[in-house]
mmCIF file of C-alpha atoms in Angstrom:
data_model
loop_
_atom_site.group_PDB
_atom_site.id
_atom_site.type_symbol
_atom_site.label_atom_id
_atom_site.label_comp_id
_atom_site.label_asym_id
_atom_site.label_seq_id
_atom_site.Cartn_x
_atom_site.Cartn_y
_atom_site.Cartn_z
ATOM 1 C CA MET A 1439 42.530 110.160 -45.614
ATOM 2 C CA ASP A 1440 44.812 110.586 -42.433
ATOM 3 C CA ASP A 1441 41.658 109.521 -39.774
ATOM 4 C CA VAL A 1442 40.750 106.828 -42.176
ATOM 5 C CA ILE A 1443 44.238 105.120 -42.016
ATOM 6 C CA ALA A 1444 44.994 105.449 -38.304
ATOM 7 C CA THR A 1445 41.458 103.712 -37.789
ATOM 8 C CA MET A 1446 42.400 100.751 -40.266
ATOM 9 C CA ALA A 1447 45.972 100.657 -38.622
ATOM 10 C CA ALA A 1448 43.809 99.861 -35.142
ATOM 11 C CA ARG A 1449 41.568 97.855 -36.480
ATOM 12 C CA LEU A 1450 44.116 95.743 -38.468
ATOM 13 C CA VAL A 1451 45.687 95.362 -35.280
ATOM 14 C CA GLU A 1452 43.299 93.532 -33.290
ATOM 15 C CA VAL A 1453 43.164 90.965 -35.984
ATOM 16 C CA ARG A 1454 44.310 87.598 -35.027
ATOM 17 C CA GLY A 1455 48.400 87.342 -35.928
ATOM 18 C CA VAL A 1456 48.843 91.163 -36.889
ATOM 19 C CA ARG A 1457 51.335 92.775 -34.513
ATOM 20 C CA ALA A 1458 52.090 95.990 -36.028
ATOM 21 C CA VAL A 1459 51.159 98.289 -39.364
ATOM 22 C CA VAL A 1460 52.891 100.881 -41.085
ATOM 23 C CA LEU A 1461 53.130 103.124 -43.738
ATOM 24 C CA GLY A 1462 55.338 102.851 -46.336
ATOM 25 C CA GLY A 1463 56.219 103.815 -50.015
ATOM 26 C CA SER A 1464 55.835 107.404 -51.289
ATOM 27 C CA ARG A 1465 53.829 108.743 -48.413
ATOM 28 C CA ALA A 1466 56.206 107.681 -46.321
ATOM 29 C CA ARG A 1467 58.873 109.078 -47.681
ATOM 30 C CA GLY A 1468 56.981 112.602 -48.682
ATOM 31 C CA ALA A 1469 57.360 112.098 -52.181
ATOM 32 C CA HIS A 1470 53.641 110.957 -52.906
ATOM 33 C CA ARG A 1471 51.747 112.749 -55.596
ATOM 34 C CA PRO A 1472 48.109 114.291 -55.124
ATOM 35 C CA GLY A 1473 47.139 110.396 -56.441
ATOM 36 C CA SER A 1474 49.441 108.470 -54.908
ATOM 37 C CA ASP A 1475 48.337 105.004 -53.328
ATOM 38 C CA TRP A 1476 48.797 104.066 -49.455
ATOM 39 C CA ASP A 1477 50.740 101.567 -49.054
ATOM 40 C CA LEU A 1478 50.528 100.086 -45.380
ATOM 41 C CA GLY A 1479 52.433 96.980 -44.554
ATOM 42 C CA VAL A 1480 51.097 94.956 -42.544
ATOM 43 C CA TYR A 1481 53.523 92.847 -40.244
ATOM 44 C CA TYR A 1482 52.235 89.235 -38.600
ATOM 45 C CA ARG A 1483 54.064 86.719 -36.342
ATOM 46 C CA GLY A 1484 52.971 82.658 -36.903
ATOM 47 C CA GLY A 1485 50.427 82.859 -39.581
ATOM 48 C CA VAL A 1486 47.691 85.777 -39.892
ATOM 49 C CA ASP A 1487 43.669 85.193 -39.728
ATOM 50 C CA VAL A 1488 43.158 85.560 -43.262
ATOM 51 C CA ALA A 1489 39.486 85.072 -43.247
ATOM 52 C CA GLY A 1490 40.004 87.884 -40.119
ATOM 53 C CA LEU A 1491 41.318 90.586 -43.027
ATOM 54 C CA VAL A 1492 39.145 89.624 -45.747
ATOM 55 C CA ARG A 1493 35.973 90.326 -43.047
ATOM 56 C CA LEU A 1494 37.966 93.863 -42.181
ATOM 57 C CA ALA A 1495 38.348 94.869 -45.519
ATOM 58 C CA GLY A 1496 35.091 93.891 -46.349
ATOM 59 C CA GLU A 1497 33.982 96.680 -43.647
ATOM 60 C CA LEU A 1498 36.280 98.833 -45.044
ATOM 61 C CA THR A 1499 34.870 99.390 -48.330
ATOM 62 C CA GLY A 1500 31.367 98.345 -48.543
ATOM 63 C CA ALA A 1501 32.689 95.195 -50.979
ATOM 64 C CA PRO A 1502 33.921 91.914 -51.124
ATOM 65 C CA VAL A 1503 37.471 92.427 -51.626
ATOM 66 C CA GLU A 1504 40.054 89.274 -51.977
ATOM 67 C CA VAL A 1505 43.031 88.894 -49.369
ATOM 68 C CA ALA A 1506 45.961 86.820 -50.737
ATOM 69 C CA GLY A 1507 47.384 85.031 -48.115
ATOM 70 C CA PRO A 1508 51.006 84.379 -47.003
ATOM 71 C CA GLY A 1509 52.794 83.191 -49.834
ATOM 72 C CA GLY A 1510 50.135 84.195 -52.361
ATOM 73 C CA TRP A 1511 51.953 87.055 -54.014
ATOM 74 C CA GLY A 1512 55.020 84.974 -54.428
ATOM 75 C CA PRO A 1513 57.980 83.697 -51.885
ATOM 76 C CA TRP A 1514 59.289 87.449 -51.128
ATOM 77 C CA VAL A 1515 56.282 90.064 -51.492
ATOM 78 C CA ASP A 1516 53.741 87.618 -49.585
ATOM 79 C CA GLY A 1517 50.613 88.581 -49.946
ATOM 80 C CA GLY A 1518 47.763 91.200 -49.068
ATOM 81 C CA ALA A 1519 45.325 93.175 -50.524
ATOM 82 C CA TRP A 1520 44.310 96.394 -53.201
ATOM 83 C CA LEU A 1521 41.222 97.878 -51.426
ATOM 84 C CA THR A 1522 39.501 101.588 -52.767
ATOM 85 C CA VAL A 1523 38.772 103.574 -49.359
ATOM 86 C CA ASP A 1524 36.374 106.735 -50.636
ATOM 87 C CA GLY A 1525 37.779 106.305 -54.066
ATOM 88 C CA VAL A 1526 41.284 106.286 -52.824
ATOM 89 C CA GLY A 1527 43.262 103.124 -53.284
ATOM 90 C CA VAL A 1528 44.805 101.366 -49.986
ATOM 91 C CA ASP A 1529 47.261 98.425 -50.297
ATOM 92 C CA TRP A 1530 47.781 96.016 -47.502
ATOM 93 C CA ILE A 1531 51.188 94.482 -48.224
ATOM 94 C CA LEU A 1532 52.218 91.440 -45.536
ATOM 95 C CA ARG A 1533 55.018 90.879 -43.946
ATOM 96 C CA ASP A 1534 56.777 88.087 -42.029
ATOM 97 C CA LEU A 1535 58.059 89.790 -38.974
ATOM 98 C CA ASP A 1536 60.061 86.819 -38.025
ATOM 99 C CA ARG A 1537 61.762 86.708 -41.488
ATOM 100 C CA VAL A 1538 61.943 89.871 -41.314
ATOM 101 C CA GLU A 1539 64.020 89.860 -38.230
ATOM 102 C CA ARG A 1540 66.067 86.836 -40.091
ATOM 103 C CA VAL A 1541 66.801 88.953 -42.879
ATOM 104 C CA TRP A 1542 67.776 91.775 -40.611
ATOM 105 C CA ALA A 1543 70.855 89.564 -38.571
ATOM 106 C CA ASP A 1544 71.857 88.671 -42.166
ATOM 107 C CA CYS A 1545 72.576 92.326 -43.338
ATOM 108 C CA ARG A 1546 74.563 93.003 -40.127
ATOM 109 C CA ALA A 1547 76.816 89.937 -41.072
ATOM 110 C CA GLY A 1548 77.323 90.934 -44.757
ATOM 111 C CA ARG A 1549 74.875 88.496 -46.458
ATOM 112 C CA TYR A 1550 71.943 88.896 -48.620
ATOM 113 C CA GLU A 1551 69.489 86.747 -51.143
ATOM 114 C CA VAL A 1552 68.200 87.484 -54.236
ATOM 115 C CA GLY A 1553 65.198 85.974 -54.950
ATOM 116 C CA VAL A 1554 62.563 85.335 -58.370
ATOM 117 C CA GLN A 1555 59.163 87.757 -57.478
ATOM 118 C CA ALA A 1556 56.436 88.447 -59.592
ATOM 119 C CA GLY A 1557 56.641 92.349 -60.132
ATOM 120 C CA HIS A 1558 60.209 92.598 -59.455
ATOM 121 C CA PRO A 1559 62.084 91.624 -62.494
ATOM 122 C CA LEU A 1560 65.765 92.490 -61.375
ATOM 123 C CA GLY A 1561 64.745 89.611 -58.505
ATOM 124 C CA PHE A 1562 63.752 90.678 -55.142
ATOM 125 C CA TRP A 1563 66.711 91.898 -53.053
ATOM 126 C CA SER A 1564 66.175 90.557 -49.644
ATOM 127 C CA PRO A 1565 68.049 94.106 -47.858
ATOM 128 C CA ALA A 1566 64.204 95.642 -49.042
ATOM 129 C CA TYR A 1567 63.251 94.049 -45.770
ATOM 130 C CA PRO A 1568 64.969 95.843 -43.489
ATOM 131 C CA GLY A 1569 64.994 98.971 -45.605
ATOM 132 C CA GLU A 1570 61.568 99.099 -45.909
ATOM 133 C CA VAL A 1571 60.920 98.595 -42.181
ATOM 134 C CA ALA A 1572 63.951 101.844 -41.646
ATOM 135 C CA LEU A 1573 61.868 103.983 -43.983
ATOM 136 C CA CYS A 1574 58.250 103.900 -42.981
ATOM 137 C CA ARG A 1575 56.061 105.645 -40.059
ATOM 138 C CA VAL A 1576 54.819 103.301 -37.601
ATOM 139 C CA LEU A 1577 50.855 103.621 -37.631
ATOM 140 C CA ALA A 1578 50.129 100.910 -34.618
ATOM 141 C CA ASP A 1579 52.699 98.483 -32.603
ATOM 142 C CA PRO A 1580 51.115 97.618 -30.082
ATOM 143 C CA ALA A 1581 54.496 95.852 -28.631
ATOM 144 C CA GLY A 1582 56.631 98.261 -29.962
ATOM 145 C CA GLU A 1583 58.450 95.747 -32.073
ATOM 146 C CA VAL A 1584 58.580 97.215 -35.077
ATOM 147 C CA THR A 1585 59.038 100.773 -33.816
ATOM 148 C CA ALA A 1586 62.051 98.553 -32.325
ATOM 149 C CA LEU A 1587 63.369 97.473 -35.400
ATOM 150 C CA ARG A 1588 63.102 100.915 -37.243
ATOM 151 C CA ALA A 1589 65.072 102.451 -34.582
ATOM 152 C CA GLU A 1590 68.177 99.877 -35.601
ATOM 153 C CA THR A 1591 67.628 99.857 -39.213
ATOM 154 C CA ALA A 1592 68.291 103.413 -39.044
ATOM 155 C CA ALA A 1593 72.114 102.613 -39.171
ATOM 156 C CA TYR A 1594 73.182 100.869 -42.353
ATOM 157 C CA PRO A 1595 75.395 97.680 -41.769
ATOM 158 C CA GLU A 1596 79.233 97.872 -42.751
ATOM 159 C CA PRO A 1597 79.189 94.491 -43.838
ATOM 160 C CA LEU A 1598 75.762 94.819 -46.377
ATOM 161 C CA ARG A 1599 77.568 98.112 -47.567
ATOM 162 C CA GLU A 1600 80.688 96.108 -48.564
ATOM 163 C CA ALA A 1601 78.934 92.804 -49.601
ATOM 164 C CA LEU A 1602 76.484 94.681 -51.937
ATOM 165 C CA VAL A 1603 79.326 97.296 -53.619
ATOM 166 C CA GLY A 1604 80.746 93.704 -54.175
ATOM 167 C CA ALA A 1605 78.048 92.623 -56.485
ATOM 168 C CA ALA A 1606 79.158 95.213 -58.775
ATOM 169 C CA TRP A 1607 81.299 92.601 -60.620
ATOM 170 C CA GLU A 1608 78.517 90.878 -61.905
ATOM 171 C CA ALA A 1609 77.634 93.994 -63.669
ATOM 172 C CA ASP A 1610 80.664 93.812 -65.591
ATOM 173 C CA PHE A 1611 79.758 89.771 -66.512
ATOM 174 C CA SER A 1612 76.559 90.813 -67.647
ATOM 175 C CA VAL A 1613 78.000 93.413 -69.827
ATOM 176 C CA ALA A 1614 80.236 90.757 -71.263
ATOM 177 C CA ALA A 1615 77.263 88.063 -72.400
ATOM 178 C CA ALA A 1616 75.360 91.377 -74.124
ATOM 179 C CA ALA A 1617 78.651 91.502 -75.985
ATOM 180 C CA LYS A 1618 78.592 88.118 -77.489
ATOM 181 C CA SER A 1619 75.024 88.980 -78.415
ATOM 182 C CA ALA A 1620 74.911 92.116 -79.826
ATOM 183 C CA PRO A 1621 75.999 91.335 -83.336
ATOM 184 C CA GLY A 1622 74.229 89.040 -83.810
ATOM 185 C CA GLY A 1623 70.994 91.316 -82.983
ATOM 186 C CA ASP A 1624 69.649 89.118 -80.123
ATOM 187 C CA VAL A 1625 67.960 91.804 -78.474
ATOM 188 C CA LEU A 1626 66.416 90.127 -75.770
ATOM 189 C CA HIS A 1627 69.322 88.657 -74.977
ATOM 190 C CA VAL A 1628 70.999 91.943 -74.475
ATOM 191 C CA GLY A 1629 68.757 93.818 -73.216
ATOM 192 C CA LEU A 1630 68.261 91.185 -70.303
ATOM 193 C CA CYS A 1631 72.202 90.960 -69.520
ATOM 194 C CA LEU A 1632 72.255 95.039 -69.789
ATOM 195 C CA SER A 1633 69.290 95.956 -67.222
ATOM 196 C CA ARG A 1634 70.579 93.044 -64.945
ATOM 197 C CA ALA A 1635 74.111 94.728 -64.727
ATOM 198 C CA PHE A 1636 72.763 98.075 -64.788
ATOM 199 C CA GLY A 1637 70.365 97.147 -61.567
ATOM 200 C CA VAL A 1638 73.364 95.671 -60.118
ATOM 201 C CA LEU A 1639 75.525 98.876 -60.272
ATOM 202 C CA VAL A 1640 72.202 101.128 -59.092
ATOM 203 C CA GLN A 1641 72.223 98.342 -55.938
ATOM 204 C CA SER A 1642 76.285 99.125 -55.500
ATOM 205 C CA LEU A 1643 75.667 102.489 -55.612
ATOM 206 C CA HIS A 1644 72.695 102.818 -53.070
ATOM 207 C CA ALA A 1645 74.457 100.786 -50.868
ATOM 208 C CA TYR A 1646 77.694 102.622 -51.210
ATOM 209 C CA HIS A 1647 76.485 105.567 -49.884
ATOM 210 C CA ARG A 1648 74.063 103.718 -47.098
ATOM 211 C CA VAL A 1649 71.032 104.326 -48.807
ATOM 212 C CA TRP A 1650 68.874 101.785 -48.603
ATOM 213 C CA CYS A 1651 66.989 100.417 -52.550
ATOM 214 C CA LEU A 1652 63.858 99.038 -51.912
ATOM 215 C CA ASN A 1653 62.681 98.085 -55.431
ATOM 216 C CA GLU A 1654 63.606 98.935 -59.110
ATOM 217 C CA LYS A 1655 60.611 101.185 -59.215
ATOM 218 C CA GLY A 1656 61.949 105.127 -58.869
ATOM 219 C CA ALA A 1657 65.321 103.283 -57.656
ATOM 220 C CA LEU A 1658 67.335 104.932 -61.112
ATOM 221 C CA GLY A 1659 66.062 108.345 -60.501
ATOM 222 C CA THR A 1660 67.404 108.072 -56.924
ATOM 223 C CA ALA A 1661 71.011 106.520 -57.876
ATOM 224 C CA ALA A 1662 71.279 109.238 -60.507
ATOM 225 C CA ASP A 1663 70.871 111.732 -57.273
ATOM 226 C CA LEU A 1664 73.381 110.326 -55.071
ATOM 227 C CA PRO A 1665 76.633 112.343 -54.787
ATOM 228 C CA GLY A 1666 79.196 111.106 -57.468
ATOM 229 C CA ALA A 1667 77.254 109.504 -59.842
ATOM 230 C CA PRO A 1668 78.457 109.659 -63.347
ATOM 231 C CA GLN A 1669 76.847 112.712 -65.084
ATOM 232 C CA ASP A 1670 73.548 112.232 -66.804
ATOM 233 C CA LEU A 1671 73.020 108.702 -65.307
ATOM 234 C CA ALA A 1672 69.955 107.951 -66.102
ATOM 235 C CA HIS A 1673 70.188 109.266 -70.073
ATOM 236 C CA ARG A 1674 73.103 107.332 -70.530
ATOM 237 C CA ILE A 1675 71.344 103.871 -69.305
ATOM 238 C CA GLY A 1676 68.677 105.271 -71.231
ATOM 239 C CA THR A 1677 69.590 105.708 -74.523
ATOM 240 C CA ALA A 1678 71.987 102.077 -74.199
ATOM 241 C CA LEU A 1679 68.684 100.269 -73.235
ATOM 242 C CA ARG A 1680 67.218 101.569 -76.173
ATOM 243 C CA GLY A 1681 70.030 100.892 -78.657
ATOM 244 C CA LEU A 1682 70.652 97.200 -77.600
ATOM 245 C CA ASP A 1683 73.425 96.797 -79.956
ATOM 246 C CA PRO A 1684 77.153 96.560 -80.498
ATOM 247 C CA GLU A 1685 77.350 100.698 -80.261
ATOM 248 C CA ALA A 1686 75.194 100.702 -76.627
ATOM 249 C CA VAL A 1687 76.881 97.638 -75.093
ATOM 250 C CA ALA A 1688 80.178 99.492 -76.112
ATOM 251 C CA SER A 1689 78.439 102.577 -73.694
ATOM 252 C CA ALA A 1690 77.113 100.400 -71.329
ATOM 253 C CA ALA A 1691 81.396 98.887 -70.487
ATOM 254 C CA ASP A 1692 82.181 102.129 -70.312
ATOM 255 C CA LEU A 1693 79.904 103.614 -67.709
ATOM 256 C CA THR A 1694 80.364 99.950 -65.769
ATOM 257 C CA ALA A 1695 84.042 100.977 -65.967
ATOM 258 C CA GLU A 1696 83.204 104.761 -64.525
ATOM 259 C CA ILE A 1697 80.844 103.824 -61.980
ATOM 260 C CA ARG A 1698 82.875 100.547 -60.219
ATOM 261 C CA GLY A 1699 86.091 102.702 -60.194
ATOM 262 C CA ALA A 1700 83.990 105.608 -58.171
ATOM 263 C CA LEU A 1701 83.073 102.245 -55.152
ATOM 264 C CA VAL A 1702 86.438 102.427 -53.692
ATOM 265 C CA LEU A 1703 86.317 101.603 -49.813
ATOM 266 C CA PRO A 1704 88.346 101.846 -46.951
#
């Protein structure tokens, strides 16, 4: 399959607008399972020839494939396609390289955004863009643009670290909001508030240790393995999210205080 992916990447950069193709996800990090999909980041500038991508996808799969153009999957995930090649799932994920570079400049200055995005229940955190580049494996990059950006993103920006660690204040706010709804049994509001609180804390933990956090999937497991993370972090969060009652909120408040107490910057 490696040869198939290499050939696919070489064909993709021949499509008008495509500047580079990278391997992302668990396969790039060496954390994949035998049946894991292949996630290909398709970086473009100034628009991309969607019709060309559709034709190429059809050639590679032998069947019609729907390709979502820029914005087709929402404001942050952008667009792409789900392919099956030789019985294996291959995902194309579009990324606007100009936008990725703007987000990277913001991150270096300690600025970030959290946008509403389908498939990201805690929102899409903009530092995921440079994080994807930092953790990817470049497959095709004729002009060396993504390769150069990958070298830059190898160092986690200290201003971003400070900003994301500082964002942990929101966890207290969300837990306090949950405390008002828990006695009345409003489990939807309590669940959303606690999920938000824990999600923010996980982001802050990653940043504190200068580790890129790409999305919610798998983020808790990674955070639990970070040095100094509270003991049984994943178990404690799971217990709170199953309880959604005043006792669960109280335990969430204790965990929030414990984590925030450990996130001390010089």
